[in-house]
mmCIF file of C-alpha atoms and ligand atoms in Angstrom:
data_model
loop_
_atom_site.group_PDB
_atom_site.id
_atom_site.type_symbol
_atom_site.label_atom_id
_atom_site.label_comp_id
_atom_site.label_asym_id
_atom_site.label_seq_id
_atom_site.Cartn_x
_atom_site.Cartn_y
_atom_site.Cartn_z
ATOM 1 C CA MET A 1 60.253 5.172 45.819
ATOM 2 C CA ARG A 2 58.612 2.324 43.942
ATOM 3 C CA PHE A 3 56.421 2.234 40.830
ATOM 4 C CA ASP A 4 54.501 -0.828 39.645
ATOM 5 C CA LEU A 5 53.195 -0.416 36.105
ATOM 6 C CA ILE A 6 50.382 -2.718 34.985
ATOM 7 C CA THR A 7 50.131 -3.036 31.205
ATOM 8 C CA ALA A 8 48.947 -5.409 28.492
ATOM 9 C CA LEU A 9 51.985 -4.373 26.397
ATOM 10 C CA PRO A 10 55.075 -4.536 28.642
ATOM 11 C CA GLY A 11 57.406 -4.423 25.626
ATOM 12 C CA LEU A 12 56.356 -0.826 24.987
ATOM 13 C CA VAL A 13 57.967 0.506 28.147
ATOM 14 C CA ALA A 14 61.275 -1.367 28.350
ATOM 15 C CA SER A 15 63.511 1.015 26.411
ATOM 16 C CA PRO A 16 62.662 4.352 28.109
ATOM 17 C CA LEU A 17 63.194 2.733 31.502
ATOM 18 C CA ALA A 18 66.593 1.420 30.425
ATOM 19 C CA HIS A 19 68.131 4.755 29.404
ATOM 20 C CA SER A 20 69.396 8.049 30.746
ATOM 21 C CA ILE A 21 68.070 9.470 34.013
ATOM 22 C CA LEU A 22 65.436 6.781 34.610
ATOM 23 C CA GLN A 23 68.012 4.052 34.187
ATOM 24 C CA ARG A 24 70.572 5.804 36.429
ATOM 25 C CA ALA A 25 67.992 6.460 39.145
ATOM 26 C CA GLN A 26 67.182 2.738 39.228
ATOM 27 C CA THR A 27 70.847 1.726 39.242
ATOM 28 C CA LYS A 28 71.495 4.089 42.157
ATOM 29 C CA GLY A 29 68.588 2.478 44.041
ATOM 30 C CA LEU A 30 66.662 5.773 44.222
ATOM 31 C CA VAL A 31 63.653 4.306 42.460
ATOM 32 C CA GLU A 32 62.401 0.840 41.599
ATOM 33 C CA VAL A 33 60.139 0.363 38.588
ATOM 34 C CA GLN A 34 58.484 -3.022 38.060
ATOM 35 C CA VAL A 35 56.435 -3.741 34.952
ATOM 36 C CA HIS A 36 53.633 -6.307 35.152
ATOM 37 C CA ASP A 37 52.108 -8.045 32.144
ATOM 38 C CA LEU A 38 48.344 -8.064 32.561
ATOM 39 C CA ARG A 39 48.194 -11.269 30.520
ATOM 40 C CA ASP A 40 49.934 -13.119 33.358
ATOM 41 C CA TYR A 41 46.785 -12.509 35.402
ATOM 42 C CA ALA A 42 44.271 -13.650 32.789
ATOM 43 C CA THR A 43 42.421 -16.792 33.815
ATOM 44 C CA ASP A 44 41.433 -18.293 30.466
ATOM 45 C CA LYS A 45 43.716 -20.384 28.267
ATOM 46 C CA HIS A 46 44.004 -17.636 25.616
ATOM 47 C CA ARG A 47 45.233 -15.164 28.268
ATOM 48 C CA GLN A 48 42.522 -12.751 27.172
ATOM 49 C CA VAL A 49 42.588 -9.395 28.960
ATOM 50 C CA ASP A 50 39.892 -7.586 26.963
ATOM 51 C CA ASP A 51 36.310 -8.230 25.912
ATOM 52 C CA TYR A 52 33.436 -6.657 23.972
ATOM 53 C CA PRO A 53 31.628 -3.737 25.614
ATOM 54 C CA PHE A 54 28.216 -4.393 27.143
ATOM 55 C CA GLY A 55 25.618 -2.487 25.149
ATOM 56 C CA GLY A 56 27.625 -2.840 21.944
ATOM 57 C CA GLY A 57 29.712 -0.241 20.166
ATOM 58 C CA ALA A 58 33.235 -0.071 18.831
ATOM 59 C CA GLY A 59 36.368 -0.997 20.751
ATOM 60 C CA MET A 60 37.316 -3.621 23.310
ATOM 61 C CA VAL A 61 37.409 -3.007 27.057
ATOM 62 C CA LEU A 62 40.130 -4.208 29.452
ATOM 63 C CA LYS A 63 38.542 -6.748 31.796
ATOM 64 C CA ALA A 64 38.246 -6.189 35.532
ATOM 65 C CA GLU A 65 39.394 -9.647 36.698
ATOM 66 C CA PRO A 66 43.086 -9.561 35.661
ATOM 67 C CA ILE A 67 43.488 -5.969 36.883
ATOM 68 C CA PHE A 68 42.001 -6.803 40.287
ATOM 69 C CA ALA A 69 44.145 -9.967 40.487
ATOM 70 C CA CYS A 70 47.344 -8.089 39.616
ATOM 71 C CA TYR A 71 46.663 -5.197 42.009
ATOM 72 C CA GLU A 72 45.750 -7.581 44.846
ATOM 73 C CA ARG A 73 49.005 -9.486 44.243
ATOM 74 C CA LEU A 74 50.945 -6.200 44.476
ATOM 75 C CA VAL A 75 49.216 -5.342 47.754
ATOM 76 C CA ASP A 76 49.971 -8.815 49.177
ATOM 77 C CA GLU A 77 53.615 -8.591 48.096
ATOM 78 C CA ALA A 78 53.991 -5.134 49.651
ATOM 79 C CA ARG A 79 52.541 -6.423 52.938
ATOM 80 C CA ALA A 80 54.893 -9.406 52.802
ATOM 81 C CA ARG A 81 57.763 -6.875 52.592
ATOM 82 C CA GLY A 82 56.406 -5.315 55.793
ATOM 83 C CA GLU A 83 54.930 -2.267 54.000
ATOM 84 C CA ALA A 84 51.441 -0.812 54.303
ATOM 85 C CA GLY A 85 50.752 -1.247 50.570
ATOM 86 C CA PRO A 86 50.561 1.165 47.634
ATOM 87 C CA ASP A 87 49.682 4.740 48.553
ATOM 88 C CA ALA A 88 48.217 5.538 45.124
ATOM 89 C CA PHE A 89 46.745 3.585 42.204
ATOM 90 C CA VAL A 90 46.771 5.830 39.142
ATOM 91 C CA TYR A 91 44.802 5.216 35.950
ATOM 92 C CA LEU A 92 46.192 7.152 32.967
ATOM 93 C CA THR A 93 43.202 8.386 31.009
ATOM 94 C CA PRO A 94 42.362 11.323 28.723
ATOM 95 C CA ASP A 95 39.373 12.212 30.926
ATOM 96 C CA GLY A 96 41.537 12.508 34.059
ATOM 97 C CA THR A 97 43.019 15.584 35.720
ATOM 98 C CA THR A 98 45.711 17.107 33.505
ATOM 99 C CA LEU A 99 49.199 16.330 34.815
ATOM 100 C CA THR A 100 51.115 19.410 35.994
ATOM 101 C CA GLN A 101 54.488 19.985 37.645
ATOM 102 C CA ASP A 102 52.662 20.504 40.959
ATOM 103 C CA ILE A 103 50.993 17.110 40.655
ATOM 104 C CA ALA A 104 54.354 15.502 39.756
ATOM 105 C CA SER A 105 55.928 17.167 42.824
ATOM 106 C CA GLY A 106 53.132 15.785 44.994
ATOM 107 C CA PHE A 107 53.736 12.258 43.675
ATOM 108 C CA SER A 108 57.476 12.569 44.331
ATOM 109 C CA LEU A 109 56.622 12.522 48.069
ATOM 110 C CA ARG A 110 54.847 9.184 47.801
ATOM 111 C CA ARG A 111 56.471 5.867 48.575
ATOM 112 C CA HIS A 112 54.696 3.333 46.356
ATOM 113 C CA VAL A 113 52.614 4.172 43.294
ATOM 114 C CA VAL A 114 50.825 1.637 41.080
ATOM 115 C CA LEU A 115 50.012 2.749 37.520
ATOM 116 C CA LEU A 116 47.451 1.268 35.134
ATOM 117 C CA ALA A 117 47.831 1.742 31.382
ATOM 118 C CA GLY A 118 44.556 1.356 29.509
ATOM 119 C CA HIS A 119 44.080 0.210 25.927
ATOM 120 C CA TYR A 120 41.408 0.027 23.259
ATOM 121 C CA LYS A 121 38.214 1.656 24.612
ATOM 122 C CA GLY A 122 39.620 1.856 28.136
ATOM 123 C CA VAL A 123 39.103 -0.254 31.269
ATOM 124 C CA ASP A 124 35.985 -1.682 32.893
ATOM 125 C CA GLN A 125 34.488 1.167 34.949
ATOM 126 C CA ARG A 126 34.343 -1.059 38.048
ATOM 127 C CA VAL A 127 38.167 -0.979 38.234
ATOM 128 C CA ARG A 128 38.023 2.815 38.287
ATOM 129 C CA ASP A 129 35.226 2.876 40.862
ATOM 130 C CA ALA A 130 36.677 0.309 43.253
ATOM 131 C CA LEU A 131 40.473 0.525 43.011
ATOM 132 C CA ILE A 132 41.731 3.666 41.318
ATOM 133 C CA THR A 133 42.683 6.568 43.602
ATOM 134 C CA HIS A 134 43.879 9.078 40.945
ATOM 135 C CA GLU A 135 43.002 9.570 37.275
ATOM 136 C CA LEU A 136 45.560 11.555 35.274
ATOM 137 C CA SER A 137 45.711 12.761 31.677
ATOM 138 C CA ILE A 138 48.855 13.985 29.959
ATOM 139 C CA GLY A 139 46.917 16.349 27.706
ATOM 140 C CA ASP A 140 43.801 16.897 25.657
ATOM 141 C CA TYR A 141 44.459 14.338 22.941
ATOM 142 C CA VAL A 142 43.920 10.600 22.706
ATOM 143 C CA LEU A 143 46.765 8.089 22.475
ATOM 144 C CA SER A 144 46.411 4.390 21.736
ATOM 145 C CA GLY A 145 47.488 3.260 25.181
ATOM 146 C CA GLY A 146 48.419 4.431 28.658
ATOM 147 C CA GLU A 147 52.042 3.236 28.490
ATOM 148 C CA LEU A 148 53.518 6.493 27.171
ATOM 149 C CA PRO A 149 51.459 8.582 29.643
ATOM 150 C CA ALA A 150 52.619 6.301 32.496
ATOM 151 C CA LEU A 151 56.249 6.798 31.415
ATOM 152 C CA VAL A 152 55.672 10.559 31.238
ATOM 153 C CA LEU A 153 54.433 10.534 34.835
ATOM 154 C CA ILE A 154 57.296 8.311 36.039
ATOM 155 C CA ASP A 155 59.887 10.528 34.321
ATOM 156 C CA ALA A 156 58.372 13.776 35.645
ATOM 157 C CA VAL A 157 58.341 12.361 39.192
ATOM 158 C CA VAL A 158 61.680 10.549 39.239
ATOM 159 C CA ARG A 159 63.727 13.599 38.165
ATOM 160 C CA LEU A 160 62.381 15.366 41.281
ATOM 161 C CA LEU A 161 63.587 12.678 43.704
ATOM 162 C CA PRO A 162 66.570 13.780 45.796
ATOM 163 C CA GLY A 163 69.861 12.571 44.309
ATOM 164 C CA VAL A 164 68.495 11.684 40.864
ATOM 165 C CA LEU A 165 69.740 14.737 38.970
ATOM 166 C CA GLY A 166 73.454 15.420 39.171
ATOM 167 C CA ASP A 167 72.748 19.122 39.611
ATOM 168 C CA ALA A 168 69.614 19.591 41.735
ATOM 169 C CA GLU A 169 69.691 23.332 41.006
ATOM 170 C CA SER A 170 68.978 22.577 37.372
ATOM 171 C CA ALA A 171 65.560 21.119 38.280
ATOM 172 C CA LEU A 172 64.769 24.102 40.494
ATOM 173 C CA SER A 173 65.108 26.530 37.592
ATOM 174 C CA ASP A 174 63.152 24.371 35.150
ATOM 175 C CA SER A 175 59.877 25.652 33.745
ATOM 176 C CA PHE A 176 56.906 25.565 36.155
ATOM 177 C CA MET A 177 59.018 24.903 39.275
ATOM 178 C CA ASP A 178 58.360 28.398 40.589
ATOM 179 C CA GLY A 179 55.503 29.352 38.292
ATOM 180 C CA LEU A 180 57.701 30.703 35.454
ATOM 181 C CA LEU A 181 59.065 29.274 32.215
ATOM 182 C CA ASP A 182 62.802 28.584 31.964
ATOM 183 C CA ALA A 183 65.319 31.117 30.553
ATOM 184 C CA PRO A 184 67.073 30.574 27.184
ATOM 185 C CA ALA A 185 70.236 28.458 27.354
ATOM 186 C CA TYR A 186 73.403 28.713 25.220
ATOM 187 C CA THR A 187 76.622 26.723 24.977
ATOM 188 C CA ARG A 188 79.868 27.012 22.980
ATOM 189 C CA PRO A 189 80.732 28.481 20.544
ATOM 190 C CA ALA A 190 80.063 32.051 21.731
ATOM 191 C CA ASP A 191 79.405 33.061 18.132
ATOM 192 C CA PHE A 192 77.733 30.555 15.815
ATOM 193 C CA ARG A 193 77.253 31.612 12.190
ATOM 194 C CA GLY A 194 77.011 35.260 13.178
ATOM 195 C CA MET A 195 74.572 34.557 16.030
ATOM 196 C CA PRO A 196 76.300 35.718 19.219
ATOM 197 C CA VAL A 197 75.487 34.618 22.754
ATOM 198 C CA PRO A 198 74.065 37.500 24.866
ATOM 199 C CA GLU A 199 77.057 39.498 26.250
ATOM 200 C CA VAL A 200 75.941 39.213 29.855
ATOM 201 C CA LEU A 201 76.356 35.411 29.846
ATOM 202 C CA LEU A 202 80.060 35.849 29.011
ATOM 203 C CA SER A 203 80.595 38.560 31.655
ATOM 204 C CA GLY A 204 81.271 36.263 34.620
ATOM 205 C CA ASN A 205 79.070 38.579 36.718
ATOM 206 C CA HIS A 206 76.758 36.109 38.461
ATOM 207 C CA THR A 207 74.417 38.742 39.889
ATOM 208 C CA LYS A 208 73.890 40.261 36.458
ATOM 209 C CA ILE A 209 73.451 36.812 34.884
ATOM 210 C CA ALA A 210 70.831 35.883 37.480
ATOM 211 C CA GLU A 211 69.015 39.191 36.866
ATOM 212 C CA TRP A 212 69.104 38.607 33.087
ATOM 213 C CA ARG A 213 67.729 35.101 33.484
ATOM 214 C CA ASP A 214 64.935 36.251 35.822
ATOM 215 C CA ASP A 215 64.043 38.949 33.354
ATOM 216 C CA GLU A 216 63.995 36.524 30.416
ATOM 217 C CA ARG A 217 61.876 34.046 32.361
ATOM 218 C CA LEU A 218 59.339 36.710 33.226
ATOM 219 C CA GLN A 219 59.160 38.077 29.686
ATOM 220 C CA LYS A 220 58.792 34.620 28.158
ATOM 221 C CA THR A 221 56.096 33.652 30.665
ATOM 222 C CA ARG A 222 54.176 36.899 30.026
ATOM 223 C CA LEU A 223 54.317 36.261 26.307
ATOM 224 C CA ARG A 224 53.683 32.520 26.127
ATOM 225 C CA ARG A 225 51.858 31.597 29.298
ATOM 226 C CA PRO A 226 50.203 34.638 30.875
ATOM 227 C CA ASP A 227 47.897 32.204 32.690
ATOM 228 C CA LEU A 228 50.842 31.166 34.897
ATOM 229 C CA LEU A 229 51.092 34.749 36.183
ATOM 230 C CA ASP A 230 47.343 35.344 36.339
ATOM 231 C CA PRO A 231 45.273 32.206 36.985
ATOM 232 C CA SER A 232 42.114 34.012 35.799
ATOM 233 C CA GLN A 233 43.547 33.753 32.252
ATOM 234 C CA ARG A 234 43.919 29.974 32.534
ATOM 235 C CA PRO A 235 41.950 28.165 29.815
ATOM 236 C CA SER A 236 38.923 26.519 31.381
ATOM 237 C CA HIS A 237 38.475 22.801 30.899
ATOM 238 C CA PRO A 238 34.985 21.410 30.580
HETATM 239 N N1 SAM B 1 37.816 5.810 25.222
HETATM 240 C C1 SAM B 1 38.763 6.598 25.939
HETATM 241 C C2 SAM B 1 38.296 8.041 26.003
HETATM 242 O O1 SAM B 1 37.822 8.537 25.007
HETATM 243 O O2 SAM B 1 38.483 8.677 27.076
HETATM 244 C C3 SAM B 1 40.131 6.597 25.240
HETATM 245 C C4 SAM B 1 40.824 5.299 25.300
HETATM 246 S S1 SAM B 1 42.443 5.410 24.637
HETATM 247 C C5 SAM B 1 42.214 4.976 22.969
HETATM 248 C C6 SAM B 1 43.247 3.997 25.281
HETATM 249 C C7 SAM B 1 44.039 4.241 26.546
HETATM 250 O O3 SAM B 1 45.091 5.145 26.258
HETATM 251 C C8 SAM B 1 43.305 4.848 27.718
HETATM 252 O O4 SAM B 1 42.630 3.864 28.455
HETATM 253 C C9 SAM B 1 44.425 5.500 28.503
HETATM 254 O O5 SAM B 1 45.042 4.586 29.391
HETATM 255 C C10 SAM B 1 45.416 5.887 27.420
HETATM 256 N N2 SAM B 1 45.398 7.321 27.054
HETATM 257 C C11 SAM B 1 45.078 7.823 25.840
HETATM 258 N N3 SAM B 1 45.202 9.132 25.806
HETATM 259 C C12 SAM B 1 45.632 9.509 27.041
HETATM 260 C C13 SAM B 1 45.946 10.781 27.623
HETATM 261 N N4 SAM B 1 45.829 11.915 26.954
HETATM 262 N N5 SAM B 1 46.381 10.796 28.899
HETATM 263 C C14 SAM B 1 46.486 9.644 29.608
HETATM 264 N N6 SAM B 1 46.188 8.430 29.095
HETATM 265 C C15 SAM B 1 45.766 8.351 27.830
#
């Protein structure tokens, strides 16, 4: 799978891509992530990628020209590699559809995803109208830029790609994978400052351990996220 991330601040994303699971997935050749500096596609001598909003008001708007130029370059390069081109162009935006595990799973089946990180007031609407295929939010709050949301999406997707996690079973029992939250986890020592690990986890009885975990997952989900068990309780978004 391949991600191309278009950003005006490429320095913001370097470190998370160079560590842990994301770094290992790239080294193993399971995913390729390329970061593109929007300023390289600016046409004026100051490499300006933003401008004042028509109609006035606070905040700058990312210009359409460099985004179109960068995306068109990515399409041309994909075709030159003998590929059809990107199969999704995602704009990270607070007014998009809220990212869920299901959406991440859906993206993990795609081949080539281009991501656009906005800044300031956002991007020129014509980019969204003409190029963007998916608009995703990582939650109902506003960040300064789309770089962290883009990394959140990449991370959520990459850990689902076959071969990325050492123990694929671990991802299968993660929260949301089957509609439940994950069970509590413990490691050594078995007794820490008078707080013992539940007996059953030390029993070696795998059937009983699995039953205990299922039970814990159900109880926790009922308590914390009843909407996962009964969609009618899901908070409605305007
Ligand atoms: N004016 C925009 C609005 O109110 O919807 C917010 C712009 S925000 C300050 C700048 C950029 O950060 C956005 O273009 C988007 O790329 C990114 N961003 C901020 N919050 C986000 C969120 N919750 N999910 C995804 N992207 C977000």
